[in-house]
PDB file of C-alpha atoms in Angstrom:
ATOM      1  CA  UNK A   1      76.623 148.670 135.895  1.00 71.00           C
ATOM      2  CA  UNK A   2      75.276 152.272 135.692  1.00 90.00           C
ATOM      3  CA  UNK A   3      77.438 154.713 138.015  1.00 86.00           C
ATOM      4  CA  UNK A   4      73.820 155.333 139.512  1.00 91.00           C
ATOM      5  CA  UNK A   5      73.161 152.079 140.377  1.00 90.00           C
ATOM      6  CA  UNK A   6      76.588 151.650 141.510  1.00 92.00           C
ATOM      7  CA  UNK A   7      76.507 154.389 144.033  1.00 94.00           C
ATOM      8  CA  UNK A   8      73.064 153.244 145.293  1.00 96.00           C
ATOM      9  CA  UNK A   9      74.550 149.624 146.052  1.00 97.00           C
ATOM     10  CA  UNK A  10      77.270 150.803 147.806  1.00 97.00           C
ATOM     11  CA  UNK A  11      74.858 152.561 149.654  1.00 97.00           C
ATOM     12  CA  UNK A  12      73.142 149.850 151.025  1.00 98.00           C
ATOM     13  CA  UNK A  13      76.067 147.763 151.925  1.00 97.00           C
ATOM     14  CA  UNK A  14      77.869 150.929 153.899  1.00 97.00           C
ATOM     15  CA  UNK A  15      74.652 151.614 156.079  1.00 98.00           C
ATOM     16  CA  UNK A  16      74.651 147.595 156.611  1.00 98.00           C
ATOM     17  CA  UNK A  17      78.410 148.011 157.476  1.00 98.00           C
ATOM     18  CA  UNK A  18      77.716 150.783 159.895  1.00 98.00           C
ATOM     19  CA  UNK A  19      75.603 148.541 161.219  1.00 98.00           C
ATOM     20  CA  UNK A  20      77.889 145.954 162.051  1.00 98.00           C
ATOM     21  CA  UNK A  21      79.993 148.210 163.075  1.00 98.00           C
ATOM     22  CA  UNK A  22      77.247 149.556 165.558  1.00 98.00           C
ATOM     23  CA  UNK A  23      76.566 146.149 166.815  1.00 98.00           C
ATOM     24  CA  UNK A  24      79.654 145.271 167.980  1.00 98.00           C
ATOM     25  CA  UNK A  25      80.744 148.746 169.489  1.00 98.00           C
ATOM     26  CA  UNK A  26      77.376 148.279 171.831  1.00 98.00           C
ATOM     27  CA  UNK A  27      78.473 144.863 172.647  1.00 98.00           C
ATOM     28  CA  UNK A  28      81.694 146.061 173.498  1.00 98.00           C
ATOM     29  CA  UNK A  29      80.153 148.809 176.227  1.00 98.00           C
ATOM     30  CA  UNK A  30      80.444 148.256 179.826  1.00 97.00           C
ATOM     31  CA  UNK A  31      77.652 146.950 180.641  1.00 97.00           C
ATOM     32  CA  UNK A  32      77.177 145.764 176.563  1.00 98.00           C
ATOM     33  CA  UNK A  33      74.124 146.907 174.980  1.00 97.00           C
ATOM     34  CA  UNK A  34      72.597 144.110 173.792  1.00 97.00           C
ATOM     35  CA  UNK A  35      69.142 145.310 172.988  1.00 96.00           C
ATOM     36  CA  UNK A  36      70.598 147.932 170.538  1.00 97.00           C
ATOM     37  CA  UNK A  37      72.874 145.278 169.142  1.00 98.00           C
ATOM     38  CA  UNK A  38      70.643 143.055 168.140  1.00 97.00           C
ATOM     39  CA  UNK A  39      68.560 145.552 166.301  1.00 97.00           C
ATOM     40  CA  UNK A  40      71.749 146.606 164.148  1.00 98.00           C
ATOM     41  CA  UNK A  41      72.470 142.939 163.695  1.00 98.00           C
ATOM     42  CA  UNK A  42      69.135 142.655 162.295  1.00 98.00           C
ATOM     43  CA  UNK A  43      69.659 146.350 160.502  1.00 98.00           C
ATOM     44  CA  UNK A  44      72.837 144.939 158.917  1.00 98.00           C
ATOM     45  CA  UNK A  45      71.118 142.025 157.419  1.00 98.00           C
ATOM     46  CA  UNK A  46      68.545 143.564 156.176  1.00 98.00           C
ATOM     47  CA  UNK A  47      70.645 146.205 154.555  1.00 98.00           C
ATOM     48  CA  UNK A  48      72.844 144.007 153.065  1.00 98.00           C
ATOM     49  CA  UNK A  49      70.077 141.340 151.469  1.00 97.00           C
ATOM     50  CA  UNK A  50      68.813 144.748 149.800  1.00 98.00           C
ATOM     51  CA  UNK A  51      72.057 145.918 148.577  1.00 97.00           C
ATOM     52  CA  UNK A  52      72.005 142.405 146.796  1.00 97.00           C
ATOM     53  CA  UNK A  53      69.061 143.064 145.475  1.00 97.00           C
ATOM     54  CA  UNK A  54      69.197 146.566 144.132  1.00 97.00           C
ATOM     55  CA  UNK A  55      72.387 145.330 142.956  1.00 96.00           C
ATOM     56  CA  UNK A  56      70.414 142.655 140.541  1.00 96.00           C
ATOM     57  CA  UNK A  57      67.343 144.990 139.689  1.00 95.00           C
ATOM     58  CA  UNK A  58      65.362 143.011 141.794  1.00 96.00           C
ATOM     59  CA  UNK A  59      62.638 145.359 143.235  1.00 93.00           C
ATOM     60  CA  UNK A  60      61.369 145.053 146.649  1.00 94.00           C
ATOM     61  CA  UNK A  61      58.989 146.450 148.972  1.00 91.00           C
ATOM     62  CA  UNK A  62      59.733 148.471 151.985  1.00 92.00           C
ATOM     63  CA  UNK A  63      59.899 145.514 154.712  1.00 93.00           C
ATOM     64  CA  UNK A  64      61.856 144.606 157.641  1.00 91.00           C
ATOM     65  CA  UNK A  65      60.965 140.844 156.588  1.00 95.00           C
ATOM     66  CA  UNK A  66      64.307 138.921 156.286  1.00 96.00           C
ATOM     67  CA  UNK A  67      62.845 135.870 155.460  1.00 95.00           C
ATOM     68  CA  UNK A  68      61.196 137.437 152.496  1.00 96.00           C
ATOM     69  CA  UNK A  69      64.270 139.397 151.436  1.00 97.00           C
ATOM     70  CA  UNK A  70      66.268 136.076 151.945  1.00 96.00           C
ATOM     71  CA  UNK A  71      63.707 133.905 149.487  1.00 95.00           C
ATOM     72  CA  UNK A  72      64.295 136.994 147.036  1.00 96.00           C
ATOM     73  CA  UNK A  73      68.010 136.623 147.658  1.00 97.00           C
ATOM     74  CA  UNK A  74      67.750 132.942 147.112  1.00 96.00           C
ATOM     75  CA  UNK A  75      65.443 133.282 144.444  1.00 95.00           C
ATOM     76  CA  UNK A  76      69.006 134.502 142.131  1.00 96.00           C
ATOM     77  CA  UNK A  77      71.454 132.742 144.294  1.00 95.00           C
ATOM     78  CA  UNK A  78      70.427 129.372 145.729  1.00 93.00           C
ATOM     79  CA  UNK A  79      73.664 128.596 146.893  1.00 92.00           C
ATOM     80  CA  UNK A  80      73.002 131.249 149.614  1.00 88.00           C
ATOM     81  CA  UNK A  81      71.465 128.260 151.457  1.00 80.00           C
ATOM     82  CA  UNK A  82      71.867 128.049 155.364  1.00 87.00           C
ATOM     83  CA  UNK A  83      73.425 131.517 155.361  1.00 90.00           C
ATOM     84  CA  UNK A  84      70.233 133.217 154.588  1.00 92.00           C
ATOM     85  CA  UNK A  85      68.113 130.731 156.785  1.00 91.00           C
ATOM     86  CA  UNK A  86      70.572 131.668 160.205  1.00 92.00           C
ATOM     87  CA  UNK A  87      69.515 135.282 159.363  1.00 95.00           C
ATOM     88  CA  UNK A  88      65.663 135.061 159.028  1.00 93.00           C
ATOM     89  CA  UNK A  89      65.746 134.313 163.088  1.00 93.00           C
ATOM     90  CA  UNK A  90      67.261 137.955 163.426  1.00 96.00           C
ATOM     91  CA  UNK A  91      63.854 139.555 161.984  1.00 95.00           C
ATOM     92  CA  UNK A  92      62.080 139.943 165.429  1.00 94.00           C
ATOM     93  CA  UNK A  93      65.277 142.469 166.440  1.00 95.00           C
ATOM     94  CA  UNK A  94      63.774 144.557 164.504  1.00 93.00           C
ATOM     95  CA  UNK A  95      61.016 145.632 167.100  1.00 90.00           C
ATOM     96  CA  UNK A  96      61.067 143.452 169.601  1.00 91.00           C
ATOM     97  CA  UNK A  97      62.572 145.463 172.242  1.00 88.00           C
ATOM     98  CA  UNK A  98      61.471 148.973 171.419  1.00 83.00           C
ATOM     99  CA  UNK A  99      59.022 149.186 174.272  1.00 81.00           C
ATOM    100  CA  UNK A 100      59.807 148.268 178.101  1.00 81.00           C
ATOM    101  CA  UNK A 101      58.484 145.125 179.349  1.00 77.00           C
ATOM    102  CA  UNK A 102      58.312 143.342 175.880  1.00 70.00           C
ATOM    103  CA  UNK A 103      61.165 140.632 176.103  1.00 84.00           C
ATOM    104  CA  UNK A 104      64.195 140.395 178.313  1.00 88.00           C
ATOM    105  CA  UNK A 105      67.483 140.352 175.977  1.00 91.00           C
ATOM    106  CA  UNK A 106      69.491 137.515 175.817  1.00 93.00           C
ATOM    107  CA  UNK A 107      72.889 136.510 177.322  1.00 95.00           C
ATOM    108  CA  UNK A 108      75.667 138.437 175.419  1.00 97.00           C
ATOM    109  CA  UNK A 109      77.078 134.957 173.934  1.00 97.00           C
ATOM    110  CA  UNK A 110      73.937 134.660 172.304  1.00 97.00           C
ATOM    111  CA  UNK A 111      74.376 137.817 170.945  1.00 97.00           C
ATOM    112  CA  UNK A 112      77.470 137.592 169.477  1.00 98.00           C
ATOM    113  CA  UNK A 113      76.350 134.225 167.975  1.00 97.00           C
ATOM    114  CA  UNK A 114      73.851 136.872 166.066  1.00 98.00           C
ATOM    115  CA  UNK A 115      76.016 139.034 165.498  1.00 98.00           C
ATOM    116  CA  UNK A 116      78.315 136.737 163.715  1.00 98.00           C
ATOM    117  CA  UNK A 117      75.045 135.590 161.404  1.00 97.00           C
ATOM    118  CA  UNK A 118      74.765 139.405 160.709  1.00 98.00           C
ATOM    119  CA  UNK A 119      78.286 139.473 159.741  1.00 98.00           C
ATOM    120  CA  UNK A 120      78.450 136.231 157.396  1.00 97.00           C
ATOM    121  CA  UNK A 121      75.416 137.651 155.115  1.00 97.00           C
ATOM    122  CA  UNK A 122      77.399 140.443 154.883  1.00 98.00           C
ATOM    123  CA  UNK A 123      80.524 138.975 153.940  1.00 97.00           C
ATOM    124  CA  UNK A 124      78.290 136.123 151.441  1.00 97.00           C
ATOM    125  CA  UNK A 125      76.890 139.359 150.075  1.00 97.00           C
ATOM    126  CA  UNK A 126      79.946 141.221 149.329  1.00 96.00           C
ATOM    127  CA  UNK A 127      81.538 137.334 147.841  1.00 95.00           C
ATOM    128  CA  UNK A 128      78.738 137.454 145.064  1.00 95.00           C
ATOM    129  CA  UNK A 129      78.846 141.073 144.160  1.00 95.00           C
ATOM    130  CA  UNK A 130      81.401 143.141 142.006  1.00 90.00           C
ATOM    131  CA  UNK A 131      84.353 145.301 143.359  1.00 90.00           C
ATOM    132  CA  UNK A 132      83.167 148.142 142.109  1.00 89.00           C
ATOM    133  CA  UNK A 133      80.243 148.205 144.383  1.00 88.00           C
ATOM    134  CA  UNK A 134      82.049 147.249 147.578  1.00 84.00           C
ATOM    135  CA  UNK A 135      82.323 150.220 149.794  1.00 84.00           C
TER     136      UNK A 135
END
């Protein structure tokens, strides 16, 4: 792989790490942020599932759309399988609480049970790619 490409992969999968790493340091405020959370969760999927892709020249558009990144994701790995299909529910973190009155966030548990979705495309991502592009 081109050091180009390389450095553009790694990229990807740092912001989705930052991410992660975002998501769990707002769950772990008193009182947790779970609004925010959930939109890194969904951040660090996305991120990640494009990482993947840039990583196997697969173009894509400019979409917060996990379920069409995962099917593109799938599309050269089908044994992604349920990993990918936990994550498409995180989509709607994307802007679902960005204005007030929208939706009421959910109970913490249920956030950490997306954040842990977050984190297992992340770590399925980083399985199927090379060292050299892991930050």
């Amino acid at each position: 792989m081109q050091l180009e490409k390389i450095a553009e992969v790694r990229a990807w999968l740092q912001k989705a790490q930052n991410d992660l790493r975002g998501a769990d340091i707002d769950l772990a405020a008193s009182p947790p942020l779970i609004e925010d959370a959930l939109f890194h969760c969904q951040q660090a999927a996305e991120k990640a599932m494009k990482g993947f892709l840039t990583a196997h020249d697969k173009i894509f558009r400019k979409t917060l759309d996990l379920d069409e990144l995962a099917a593109d994701c799938e599309a050269l790995d089908p044994g992604f399988g349920d990993i990918l299909d936990a994550a498409r529910d995180l989509t709607v973190f994307a802007w679902v609480f960005r204005y007030p009155g929208e939706a009421e966030p959910p109970p913490i548990e249920q956030a950490e049970y997306f954040l842990s979705i977050a984190t297992k495309v992340y770590q399925a991502i980083l399985s199927r790619l090379s060292k050299e592009v892991q930050p």
